[in-house]
Amino acid sequence: MIQKAAKYFSTAYILLMFCIYPFYMENGYYNIGEAKMNFFLRVSLAAFVVLAVLYFVLLVKGVWARRQERQAYLIDWEQISAVDLLMLVYATVLFLSYVFSANKEEALWGAEGWYMGLIPQLLLCALYFLISRLWTGSEKVLYPVMMATAVVFVLGICNRFSYYPIVVKGAQPDFISTLGNINWFCGFLSVVAPLGIGYFVVETSGILWKRVLLGFYAFIVFMAGFSQGSDSIFLWFGAVLVLLLWIAAEDGRYMKRWFLLVLLWAMAAGMIAVLRVVTVDKFNYDTNGLCGYFTSSYIWAWIAAVAVGGLIFYHVRSEKENIRKGLVALVVVSLILWVLLSIVNTLVGVSFLEGNTLFTFDANWGHGRGVTVWTGIRTFGEQPLLQKLIGVGPDCFASAAYKIPEVTSLLREHFGSARLTNAHNECVTVLVNTGVLGVCSYVGLLLTCVVRYVKAGKDTKDVLFYACAVSVAGYFVHNMVSFAQVLNFPFIFIIIGMAEAKKRHLR
């Protein structure tokens, strides 16, 4: 009975966070960051108390000590995974970073409006351990998650075309759906949407209605991505499609779904292009970025044609290794080409790249991310040895950066009175906040999860592992030009907890 209660309460927390939390607002967009954080803290603290009590009772009664029940036991060292150890190291570094921080007040809860301080992060670490030990659900939990998040993404598409099914105070083009700023919208999409997209590629039950609904979900996600306006979504597109192609190379059935997924991706861009023409002046965001260019050109049509050709002519089993070697070569060549083009464009200029900040290594690189990344690197370089190891304190990036006169002057020049609270590159932000030890444990955690869950998916053919792997990868790659916030960071810990729970349950 206690184990069932633990399962139901952990499932209830997962559903509250995925299905209710995205819609929660208190005063429209005016205080949406604080409102979301209040919901997260209240629900998560309540879940922590309930799950911790249930777990303690189970430990005392010794239920989980019985090996024949194949359950995970917290102090059974044979059951401690690499993910557990990295999570413990990261939590320890967080605590040490807070203890030695010069700004403990901000480090405790986090910078105003962001709230990625010690308590929220340690709370998530604790919930990871509880979910990974108590949750015994299945991939069926993804069904309500996809239903709820599909509504969130549809609202975002509607808002971009000046249609507001839900009237929200403070509406403006930079804010869409019930999530707020487009960077927050993309952050949420980057970590949640891969659950459904990954499921679409690896689901092989043969049930037609399930295939159709999963495909429809992927189509909505891609439409939301193309319409929202932030160029960072293309980094996420690339990460998700590349990892799923790597996974799909294992199985001909997966390969068919992958080509179909690419077709849906291209068709989604085409649909946005059609809507922009049909609705005339209703599209309310800048069309000069990558999203605007991709949906106003016919690149999507050529990609759709290639995807159809792949569906017809592929031979996956004899070409598995070639596909993977080709993927590695494609990524390496693309990176080298980007660096070379950027260097040439920065030094002498390239006509067809004129005005494109993604190919210019200066302060304006990536729409101002050149300044933010340089700020993070310079701030880290100014720290004493101890802070280089454990950081300036959780979410204390701004308090450290604005103590450096040269950095402050540059930030005032580029951002005025607005306060920069992160580097818009999560690795650099974590490096400043929690030092070398923090960034190594955190990045090591995420990369370990991707490798671990891809392997688990291959061994078990369980769709949840693949879906979680794609989710973690999508989050990590997208945040190379973005940041952790209340609408993406909590979900990554929940998702990792779900995958670890599934792995223990299968033992």
Short mmCIF file of C-alpha atoms in Angstrom, two decimals:
data_model
loop_
_atom_site.label_atom_id
_atom_site.label_comp_id
_atom_site.label_asym_id
_atom_site.label_seq_id
_atom_site.Cartn_x
_atom_site.Cartn_y
_atom_site.Cartn_z
CA MET A 1 0.00 0.00 0.00
CA ILE A 2 2.84 2.38 0.84
CA GLN A 3 4.61 1.58 -2.41
CA LYS A 4 1.41 2.22 -4.36
CA ALA A 5 0.94 5.52 -2.55
CA ALA A 6 4.52 6.48 -3.44
CA LYS A 7 3.89 5.60 -7.08
CA TYR A 8 0.66 7.61 -7.24
CA PHE A 9 2.07 10.65 -5.45
CA SER A 10 5.20 10.73 -7.63
CA THR A 11 3.03 10.36 -10.74
CA ALA A 12 0.75 13.14 -9.49
CA TYR A 13 3.75 15.45 -9.05
CA ILE A 14 5.01 14.65 -12.57
CA LEU A 15 1.58 15.39 -14.06
CA LEU A 16 1.15 18.60 -12.07
CA MET A 17 4.48 19.89 -13.32
CA PHE A 18 4.00 18.91 -16.96
CA CYS A 19 0.26 19.48 -17.36
CA ILE A 20 -0.74 22.27 -14.95
CA TYR A 21 2.43 24.26 -14.28
CA PRO A 22 2.84 25.56 -17.87
CA PHE A 23 -0.61 27.18 -17.71
CA TYR A 24 -0.27 28.78 -14.28
CA MET A 25 -0.26 32.59 -14.15
CA GLU A 26 -1.22 35.11 -11.49
CA ASN A 27 -1.25 38.48 -13.26
CA GLY A 28 -0.67 37.67 -16.88
CA TYR A 29 2.80 38.35 -18.20
CA TYR A 30 3.52 41.09 -15.68
CA ASN A 31 4.95 38.84 -12.97
CA ILE A 32 5.04 35.53 -14.82
CA GLY A 33 8.54 34.59 -13.59
CA GLU A 34 7.60 35.01 -9.94
CA ALA A 35 4.26 33.26 -10.48
CA LYS A 36 5.86 30.24 -12.10
CA MET A 37 8.50 30.02 -9.37
CA ASN A 38 5.85 30.26 -6.63
CA PHE A 39 3.93 27.38 -8.19
CA PHE A 40 7.07 25.30 -8.66
CA LEU A 41 8.28 25.84 -5.09
CA ARG A 42 4.93 25.17 -3.43
CA VAL A 43 4.17 22.03 -5.43
CA SER A 44 7.73 20.72 -5.26
CA LEU A 45 8.13 21.33 -1.52
CA ALA A 46 4.83 19.57 -0.87
CA ALA A 47 5.88 16.67 -3.11
CA PHE A 48 9.26 16.48 -1.39
CA VAL A 49 7.68 16.28 2.07
CA VAL A 50 5.15 13.61 1.08
CA LEU A 51 7.60 11.50 -0.93
CA ALA A 52 10.33 11.82 1.69
CA VAL A 53 7.96 10.59 4.41
CA LEU A 54 6.82 7.66 2.29
CA TYR A 55 10.40 6.81 1.42
CA PHE A 56 11.45 6.97 5.05
CA VAL A 57 8.63 4.61 6.02
CA LEU A 58 9.70 2.18 3.31
CA LEU A 59 13.28 2.30 4.53
CA VAL A 60 12.28 1.69 8.13
CA LYS A 61 10.05 -1.24 7.21
CA GLY A 62 12.86 -2.66 5.11
CA VAL A 63 10.63 -3.28 2.10
CA TRP A 64 13.25 -2.14 -0.39
CA ALA A 65 16.01 -4.18 1.21
CA ARG A 66 14.51 -7.42 -0.13
CA ARG A 67 16.35 -8.28 -3.29
CA GLN A 68 13.62 -10.59 -4.52
CA GLU A 69 11.32 -7.58 -4.96
CA ARG A 70 13.92 -6.07 -7.36
CA GLN A 71 13.55 -2.60 -5.87
CA ALA A 72 16.19 0.11 -5.56
CA TYR A 73 17.56 0.67 -2.08
CA LEU A 74 19.16 4.02 -1.26
CA ILE A 75 22.07 2.65 0.76
CA ASP A 76 22.64 -0.43 -1.38
CA TRP A 77 25.88 0.58 -3.08
CA GLU A 78 25.38 -1.96 -5.83
CA GLN A 79 22.37 0.07 -6.94
CA ILE A 80 24.11 3.47 -7.00
CA SER A 81 24.48 4.59 -10.60
CA ALA A 82 26.89 6.99 -12.28
CA VAL A 83 23.98 9.43 -12.55
CA ASP A 84 23.43 9.21 -8.78
CA LEU A 85 27.09 9.93 -8.08
CA LEU A 86 27.27 12.88 -10.47
CA MET A 87 24.07 14.28 -9.01
CA LEU A 88 25.54 13.99 -5.50
CA VAL A 89 28.75 15.71 -6.61
CA TYR A 90 26.82 18.53 -8.25
CA ALA A 91 24.64 19.01 -5.15
CA THR A 92 27.73 19.06 -2.94
CA VAL A 93 29.41 21.69 -5.13
CA LEU A 94 26.22 23.76 -5.03
CA PHE A 95 26.30 23.73 -1.24
CA LEU A 96 30.00 24.58 -1.03
CA SER A 97 29.54 27.35 -3.57
CA TYR A 98 26.81 28.84 -1.39
CA VAL A 99 28.85 28.52 1.82
CA PHE A 100 31.79 30.42 0.33
CA SER A 101 29.71 32.89 -1.67
CA ALA A 102 30.15 36.61 -1.02
CA ASN A 103 26.46 37.14 -1.74
CA LYS A 104 24.63 34.50 0.28
CA GLU A 105 21.28 36.26 0.14
CA GLU A 106 21.13 36.05 -3.65
CA ALA A 107 22.81 32.63 -3.72
CA LEU A 108 20.16 31.14 -1.43
CA TRP A 109 17.13 31.64 -3.70
CA GLY A 110 18.67 33.05 -6.85
CA ALA A 111 18.70 36.33 -8.75
CA GLU A 112 15.39 38.19 -8.91
CA GLY A 113 13.31 36.96 -11.83
CA TRP A 114 15.44 33.83 -12.35
CA TYR A 115 15.50 32.02 -9.00
CA MET A 116 18.11 29.39 -9.79
CA GLY A 117 19.69 29.60 -6.33
CA LEU A 118 20.74 26.94 -3.84
CA ILE A 119 17.32 25.97 -2.47
CA PRO A 120 15.54 25.48 -5.81
CA GLN A 121 18.45 23.47 -7.21
CA LEU A 122 18.96 21.30 -4.12
CA LEU A 123 15.22 20.71 -4.02
CA LEU A 124 15.38 19.40 -7.59
CA CYS A 125 18.35 17.18 -6.76
CA ALA A 126 16.41 15.72 -3.83
CA LEU A 127 13.31 15.18 -5.96
CA TYR A 128 15.43 13.42 -8.55
CA PHE A 129 16.49 10.86 -5.93
CA LEU A 130 12.94 10.40 -4.65
CA ILE A 131 11.41 10.02 -8.12
CA SER A 132 14.16 7.65 -9.23
CA ARG A 133 13.41 5.40 -6.22
CA LEU A 134 9.63 5.72 -5.93
CA TRP A 135 8.16 6.14 -9.40
CA THR A 136 7.20 2.88 -11.10
CA GLY A 137 5.11 4.23 -13.96
CA SER A 138 5.40 3.61 -17.69
CA GLU A 139 5.60 5.60 -20.90
CA LYS A 140 1.80 6.01 -20.69
CA VAL A 141 2.43 9.03 -18.49
CA LEU A 142 3.64 10.73 -21.67
CA TYR A 143 0.11 10.76 -23.14
CA PRO A 144 -1.34 13.47 -20.85
CA VAL A 145 2.00 15.28 -21.02
CA MET A 146 1.77 15.51 -24.80
CA MET A 147 -1.90 16.52 -24.69
CA ALA A 148 -1.25 19.39 -22.29
CA THR A 149 1.93 20.63 -23.93
CA ALA A 150 0.32 20.47 -27.38
CA VAL A 151 -2.19 23.05 -26.12
CA VAL A 152 0.71 25.23 -24.91
CA PHE A 153 2.36 25.07 -28.34
CA VAL A 154 -0.90 25.71 -30.23
CA LEU A 155 -1.46 28.82 -28.11
CA GLY A 156 2.03 29.97 -29.03
CA ILE A 157 1.30 29.54 -32.75
CA CYS A 158 -2.00 31.40 -32.41
CA ASN A 159 -0.38 34.26 -30.51
CA ARG A 160 2.30 34.65 -33.15
CA PHE A 161 -0.45 35.25 -35.70
CA SER A 162 -2.16 37.82 -33.44
CA TYR A 163 -4.92 35.46 -32.35
CA TYR A 164 -5.40 35.15 -28.58
CA PRO A 165 -7.76 32.34 -27.53
CA ILE A 166 -6.77 33.20 -23.95
CA VAL A 167 -6.53 36.90 -23.15
CA VAL A 168 -3.39 37.53 -21.11
CA LYS A 169 -2.48 40.82 -19.43
CA GLY A 170 0.62 42.50 -20.82
CA ALA A 171 0.48 40.74 -24.19
CA GLN A 172 3.22 41.74 -26.64
CA PRO A 173 5.06 40.03 -29.53
CA ASP A 174 8.02 38.94 -27.37
CA PHE A 175 5.65 36.99 -25.08
CA ILE A 176 3.63 34.02 -26.31
CA SER A 177 1.41 31.25 -24.99
CA THR A 178 1.23 30.86 -21.21
CA LEU A 179 5.03 30.75 -20.87
CA GLY A 180 6.17 34.33 -21.52
CA ASN A 181 9.33 35.42 -23.31
CA ILE A 182 10.17 33.49 -26.48
CA ASN A 183 13.47 32.35 -24.92
CA TRP A 184 11.47 30.81 -22.06
CA PHE A 185 9.07 29.32 -24.60
CA CYS A 186 11.97 27.74 -26.52
CA GLY A 187 13.53 26.52 -23.27
CA PHE A 188 10.31 24.73 -22.32
CA LEU A 189 9.90 23.30 -25.81
CA SER A 190 13.52 22.11 -25.92
CA VAL A 191 13.16 19.84 -22.90
CA VAL A 192 9.50 18.74 -23.07
CA ALA A 193 8.76 18.33 -26.79
CA PRO A 194 11.48 15.66 -27.37
CA LEU A 195 9.51 13.27 -25.18
CA GLY A 196 6.78 13.11 -27.82
CA ILE A 197 9.06 13.45 -30.84
CA GLY A 198 11.36 10.69 -29.61
CA TYR A 199 8.33 8.51 -28.90
CA PHE A 200 7.12 9.06 -32.49
CA VAL A 201 10.36 7.71 -33.98
CA VAL A 202 10.79 4.61 -31.79
CA GLU A 203 7.16 3.59 -31.19
CA THR A 204 6.56 0.33 -33.08
CA SER A 205 3.30 -1.03 -31.65
CA GLY A 206 1.58 -0.88 -35.03
CA ILE A 207 -1.43 0.96 -33.57
CA LEU A 208 -2.52 3.44 -36.25
CA TRP A 209 -4.23 6.00 -34.02
CA LYS A 210 -1.15 6.22 -31.82
CA ARG A 211 1.09 6.85 -34.84
CA VAL A 212 -1.24 9.55 -36.14
CA LEU A 213 -1.48 11.37 -32.82
CA LEU A 214 2.28 11.23 -32.25
CA GLY A 215 2.87 12.55 -35.76
CA PHE A 216 0.35 15.33 -35.20
CA TYR A 217 2.11 16.25 -31.97
CA ALA A 218 5.48 16.45 -33.74
CA PHE A 219 3.91 18.61 -36.47
CA ILE A 220 2.53 21.05 -33.89
CA VAL A 221 5.88 21.22 -32.11
CA PHE A 222 7.70 22.03 -35.33
CA MET A 223 5.13 24.68 -36.27
CA ALA A 224 5.59 26.27 -32.86
CA GLY A 225 9.35 26.19 -33.30
CA PHE A 226 9.28 27.82 -36.74
CA SER A 227 6.76 30.49 -35.74
CA GLN A 228 8.07 31.69 -32.35
CA GLY A 229 11.00 33.73 -33.76
CA SER A 230 14.14 32.82 -31.80
CA ASP A 231 17.04 31.57 -33.95
CA SER A 232 18.19 29.28 -31.14
CA ILE A 233 15.48 26.80 -32.11
CA PHE A 234 17.57 25.70 -35.12
CA LEU A 235 20.29 24.45 -32.81
CA TRP A 236 17.63 22.36 -31.09
CA PHE A 237 16.25 21.13 -34.41
CA GLY A 238 19.72 19.94 -35.37
CA ALA A 239 20.43 18.23 -32.05
CA VAL A 240 17.12 16.34 -31.97
CA LEU A 241 17.19 15.24 -35.61
CA VAL A 242 20.85 14.16 -35.49
CA LEU A 243 20.48 12.13 -32.28
CA LEU A 244 17.28 10.52 -33.54
CA LEU A 245 19.03 9.57 -36.79
CA TRP A 246 21.80 7.95 -34.74
CA ILE A 247 19.15 5.99 -32.82
CA ALA A 248 17.15 5.19 -35.96
CA ALA A 249 20.18 3.61 -37.64
CA GLU A 250 19.66 0.63 -35.30
CA ASP A 251 16.32 -0.40 -36.77
CA GLY A 252 14.64 -0.15 -40.17
CA ARG A 253 11.31 0.67 -38.54
CA TYR A 254 12.90 3.60 -36.72
CA MET A 255 14.48 4.80 -39.97
CA LYS A 256 11.11 5.01 -41.69
CA ARG A 257 9.80 7.11 -38.83
CA TRP A 258 12.85 9.36 -38.94
CA PHE A 259 12.36 10.20 -42.60
CA LEU A 260 8.69 10.79 -41.87
CA LEU A 261 9.69 13.08 -38.99
CA VAL A 262 11.90 15.12 -41.32
CA LEU A 263 8.98 15.34 -43.75
CA LEU A 264 6.74 16.63 -40.94
CA TRP A 265 9.45 19.14 -40.00
CA ALA A 266 9.60 20.50 -43.54
CA MET A 267 5.82 20.51 -43.90
CA ALA A 268 5.50 22.46 -40.65
CA ALA A 269 7.78 25.16 -42.10
CA GLY A 270 5.65 25.14 -45.25
CA MET A 271 2.47 25.52 -43.19
CA ILE A 272 3.88 28.57 -41.43
CA ALA A 273 4.84 29.99 -44.83
CA VAL A 274 1.27 29.48 -46.08
CA LEU A 275 -0.24 31.01 -42.93
CA ARG A 276 2.01 34.06 -43.28
CA VAL A 277 0.61 34.61 -46.78
CA VAL A 278 -3.01 33.84 -45.94
CA THR A 279 -3.15 35.98 -42.78
CA VAL A 280 -1.41 38.90 -44.51
CA ASP A 281 -0.30 41.29 -41.74
CA LYS A 282 -1.24 39.15 -38.74
CA PHE A 283 2.24 37.67 -38.19
CA ASN A 284 3.59 39.89 -35.41
CA TYR A 285 7.31 39.17 -35.17
CA ASP A 286 10.51 40.01 -37.04
CA THR A 287 10.93 37.90 -40.19
CA ASN A 288 14.62 38.72 -40.78
CA GLY A 289 15.92 35.87 -38.60
CA LEU A 290 16.43 32.21 -39.45
CA CYS A 291 12.81 31.32 -38.72
CA GLY A 292 11.58 34.03 -41.08
CA TYR A 293 14.09 33.15 -43.80
CA PHE A 294 13.43 29.41 -43.66
CA THR A 295 9.66 29.78 -43.87
CA SER A 296 9.76 32.43 -46.61
CA SER A 297 12.12 30.46 -48.89
CA TYR A 298 11.53 27.10 -50.58
CA ILE A 299 14.26 25.25 -48.69
CA TRP A 300 11.58 23.40 -46.77
CA ALA A 301 10.13 22.05 -50.03
CA TRP A 302 13.47 20.61 -51.12
CA ILE A 303 13.95 19.00 -47.69
CA ALA A 304 10.46 17.51 -47.92
CA ALA A 305 11.34 16.03 -51.33
CA VAL A 306 14.54 14.51 -49.93
CA ALA A 307 12.60 13.03 -46.99
CA VAL A 308 10.09 11.43 -49.36
CA GLY A 309 12.98 10.01 -51.37
CA GLY A 310 14.52 8.61 -48.21
CA LEU A 311 11.25 6.93 -47.29
CA ILE A 312 11.19 5.22 -50.66
CA PHE A 313 14.82 4.28 -51.27
CA TYR A 314 16.59 3.84 -47.92
CA HIS A 315 18.48 0.62 -47.05
CA VAL A 316 19.17 1.04 -43.36
CA ARG A 317 20.47 -2.38 -42.33
CA SER A 318 23.39 -2.46 -44.76
CA GLU A 319 24.17 1.20 -44.20
CA LYS A 320 23.97 1.55 -40.42
CA GLU A 321 27.67 2.22 -39.93
CA ASN A 322 27.79 4.47 -42.99
CA ILE A 323 24.95 6.54 -41.57
CA ARG A 324 26.74 7.03 -38.28
CA LYS A 325 30.08 7.75 -39.88
CA GLY A 326 28.33 10.23 -42.15
CA LEU A 327 26.71 11.90 -39.15
CA VAL A 328 30.04 12.36 -37.38
CA ALA A 329 31.61 13.70 -40.57
CA LEU A 330 28.68 16.05 -41.16
CA VAL A 331 28.89 17.53 -37.65
CA VAL A 332 32.68 17.95 -37.80
CA VAL A 333 32.67 19.48 -41.29
CA SER A 334 29.78 21.79 -40.41
CA LEU A 335 31.60 23.09 -37.33
CA ILE A 336 34.84 23.64 -39.25
CA LEU A 337 33.00 25.38 -42.09
CA TRP A 338 31.13 27.61 -39.64
CA VAL A 339 34.34 28.62 -37.86
CA LEU A 340 36.18 29.35 -41.13
CA LEU A 341 33.30 31.35 -42.60
CA SER A 342 32.92 33.29 -39.35
CA ILE A 343 36.63 34.16 -39.25
CA VAL A 344 36.66 35.32 -42.88
CA ASN A 345 33.40 37.25 -42.45
CA THR A 346 34.73 38.94 -39.31
CA LEU A 347 38.05 39.94 -40.87
CA VAL A 348 37.16 40.90 -44.46
CA GLY A 349 33.44 40.31 -44.87
CA VAL A 350 31.43 37.85 -46.96
CA SER A 351 28.68 39.36 -49.12
CA PHE A 352 26.03 36.68 -48.59
CA LEU A 353 26.66 36.71 -44.81
CA GLU A 354 26.42 40.47 -44.40
CA GLY A 355 24.41 41.34 -41.32
CA ASN A 356 24.29 37.75 -40.06
CA THR A 357 25.54 37.89 -36.47
CA LEU A 358 25.90 34.11 -36.25
CA PHE A 359 28.88 34.35 -38.61
CA THR A 360 30.62 37.30 -36.97
CA PHE A 361 32.98 36.81 -34.04
CA ASP A 362 32.47 40.09 -32.21
CA ALA A 363 30.34 41.58 -29.45
CA ASN A 364 27.18 41.23 -31.56
CA TRP A 365 27.67 37.53 -32.29
CA GLY A 366 24.43 35.61 -31.87
CA HIS A 367 22.30 38.71 -31.26
CA GLY A 368 24.53 40.00 -28.47
CA ARG A 369 25.70 36.67 -27.11
CA GLY A 370 29.27 37.64 -27.94
CA VAL A 371 29.09 40.16 -25.11
CA THR A 372 27.38 37.80 -22.69
CA VAL A 373 29.81 34.92 -23.24
CA TRP A 374 32.81 37.27 -23.01
CA THR A 375 31.34 38.63 -19.76
CA GLY A 376 31.17 35.13 -18.31
CA ILE A 377 34.71 34.22 -19.33
CA ARG A 378 36.11 37.51 -18.05
CA THR A 379 34.20 37.20 -14.76
CA PHE A 380 35.53 33.67 -14.24
CA GLY A 381 39.07 34.83 -15.01
CA GLU A 382 38.87 37.54 -12.35
CA GLN A 383 38.01 35.10 -9.55
CA PRO A 384 40.49 33.74 -6.98
CA LEU A 385 41.41 30.05 -7.05
CA LEU A 386 38.68 28.92 -4.63
CA GLN A 387 35.94 30.59 -6.69
CA LYS A 388 37.41 29.16 -9.87
CA LEU A 389 36.93 25.72 -8.31
CA ILE A 390 33.48 26.11 -6.71
CA GLY A 391 32.14 29.33 -8.22
CA VAL A 392 30.81 32.62 -6.94
CA GLY A 393 27.53 31.10 -5.73
CA PRO A 394 24.39 29.61 -7.31
CA ASP A 395 22.79 32.20 -9.60
CA CYS A 396 25.29 34.87 -8.54
CA PHE A 397 26.58 35.54 -12.07
CA ALA A 398 25.35 39.14 -12.10
CA SER A 399 26.63 40.07 -8.64
CA ALA A 400 30.12 38.90 -9.65
CA ALA A 401 30.13 40.39 -13.15
CA TYR A 402 29.02 43.87 -12.10
CA LYS A 403 31.89 44.12 -9.61
CA ILE A 404 34.33 44.37 -12.54
CA PRO A 405 34.40 48.00 -13.83
CA GLU A 406 35.35 47.12 -17.41
CA VAL A 407 32.62 44.48 -17.64
CA THR A 408 30.05 46.80 -16.09
CA SER A 409 30.87 49.54 -18.60
CA LEU A 410 30.50 47.16 -21.55
CA LEU A 411 27.21 45.74 -20.25
CA ARG A 412 25.79 49.23 -19.71
CA GLU A 413 26.79 50.11 -23.27
CA HIS A 414 25.03 47.09 -24.78
CA PHE A 415 22.11 46.45 -22.43
CA GLY A 416 21.53 49.77 -20.70
CA SER A 417 19.85 49.47 -17.33
CA ALA A 418 18.83 45.83 -17.90
CA ARG A 419 20.74 43.44 -15.63
CA LEU A 420 22.54 40.51 -17.23
CA THR A 421 22.06 37.49 -14.97
CA ASN A 422 23.65 34.77 -17.12
CA ALA A 423 25.99 34.29 -20.08
CA HIS A 424 23.28 32.95 -22.41
CA ASN A 425 25.47 29.88 -22.58
CA GLU A 426 24.74 27.42 -19.79
CA CYS A 427 28.24 25.96 -19.61
CA VAL A 428 29.76 29.42 -19.12
CA THR A 429 27.04 30.40 -16.64
CA VAL A 430 27.55 27.24 -14.57
CA LEU A 431 31.32 27.76 -14.76
CA VAL A 432 30.97 31.19 -13.14
CA ASN A 433 28.30 30.17 -10.61
CA THR A 434 29.70 26.82 -9.45
CA GLY A 435 33.24 26.77 -10.85
CA VAL A 436 35.19 24.06 -12.62
CA LEU A 437 33.89 21.35 -10.28
CA GLY A 438 30.31 22.42 -10.86
CA VAL A 439 30.48 22.60 -14.64
CA CYS A 440 32.34 19.24 -14.87
CA SER A 441 29.79 17.44 -12.70
CA TYR A 442 26.79 19.11 -14.36
CA VAL A 443 27.91 18.60 -17.97
CA GLY A 444 29.14 15.13 -17.07
CA LEU A 445 25.69 14.37 -15.63
CA LEU A 446 23.83 15.41 -18.77
CA LEU A 447 26.19 13.67 -21.19
CA THR A 448 26.17 10.50 -19.08
CA CYS A 449 22.37 10.51 -19.16
CA VAL A 450 22.26 10.78 -22.96
CA VAL A 451 24.71 7.90 -23.48
CA ARG A 452 23.17 5.79 -20.72
CA TYR A 453 19.58 6.12 -21.95
CA VAL A 454 20.41 5.57 -25.62
CA LYS A 455 22.15 2.34 -24.61
CA ALA A 456 19.25 1.37 -22.33
CA GLY A 457 16.81 2.00 -25.16
CA LYS A 458 18.86 -0.19 -27.48
CA ASP A 459 19.03 -3.00 -24.91
CA THR A 460 15.39 -2.91 -23.80
CA LYS A 461 13.56 -1.33 -26.76
CA ASP A 462 11.76 0.78 -24.15
CA VAL A 463 10.54 4.03 -25.71
CA LEU A 464 10.86 5.98 -22.46
CA PHE A 465 14.66 5.68 -22.46
CA TYR A 466 14.97 6.97 -26.00
CA ALA A 467 12.52 9.80 -25.33
CA CYS A 468 14.40 10.88 -22.20
CA ALA A 469 17.76 10.71 -24.01
CA VAL A 470 16.52 13.01 -26.76
CA SER A 471 15.01 15.35 -24.17
CA VAL A 472 18.28 15.71 -22.24
CA ALA A 473 20.26 16.18 -25.46
CA GLY A 474 17.80 18.76 -26.78
CA TYR A 475 17.97 20.72 -23.53
CA PHE A 476 21.76 20.64 -23.35
CA VAL A 477 22.42 21.68 -26.95
CA HIS A 478 19.77 24.41 -26.95
CA ASN A 479 21.22 25.89 -23.79
CA MET A 480 24.56 26.39 -25.49
CA VAL A 481 22.96 29.67 -26.58
CA SER A 482 20.39 29.95 -23.81
CA PHE A 483 20.00 29.50 -20.06
CA ALA A 484 18.43 27.53 -17.24
CA GLN A 485 15.16 28.98 -15.96
CA VAL A 486 12.00 27.93 -14.16
CA LEU A 487 10.36 26.55 -17.32
CA ASN A 488 13.10 24.16 -18.41
CA PHE A 489 15.47 23.42 -15.52
CA PRO A 490 12.96 21.63 -13.23
CA PHE A 491 11.83 19.33 -16.04
CA ILE A 492 15.29 18.02 -16.80
CA PHE A 493 15.64 16.70 -13.23
CA ILE A 494 12.18 15.14 -13.34
CA ILE A 495 12.90 13.47 -16.68
CA ILE A 496 16.22 12.07 -15.49
CA GLY A 497 14.48 10.80 -12.35
CA MET A 498 11.85 9.04 -14.48
CA ALA A 499 14.48 7.37 -16.66
CA GLU A 500 16.50 6.21 -13.65
CA ALA A 501 13.35 4.87 -11.99
CA LYS A 502 12.55 2.90 -15.12
CA LYS A 503 16.09 1.52 -15.26
CA ARG A 504 15.92 0.34 -11.65
CA HIS A 505 12.47 -1.13 -12.15
CA LEU A 506 13.72 -3.27 -15.05
CA ARG A 507 16.50 -4.84 -13.00
#
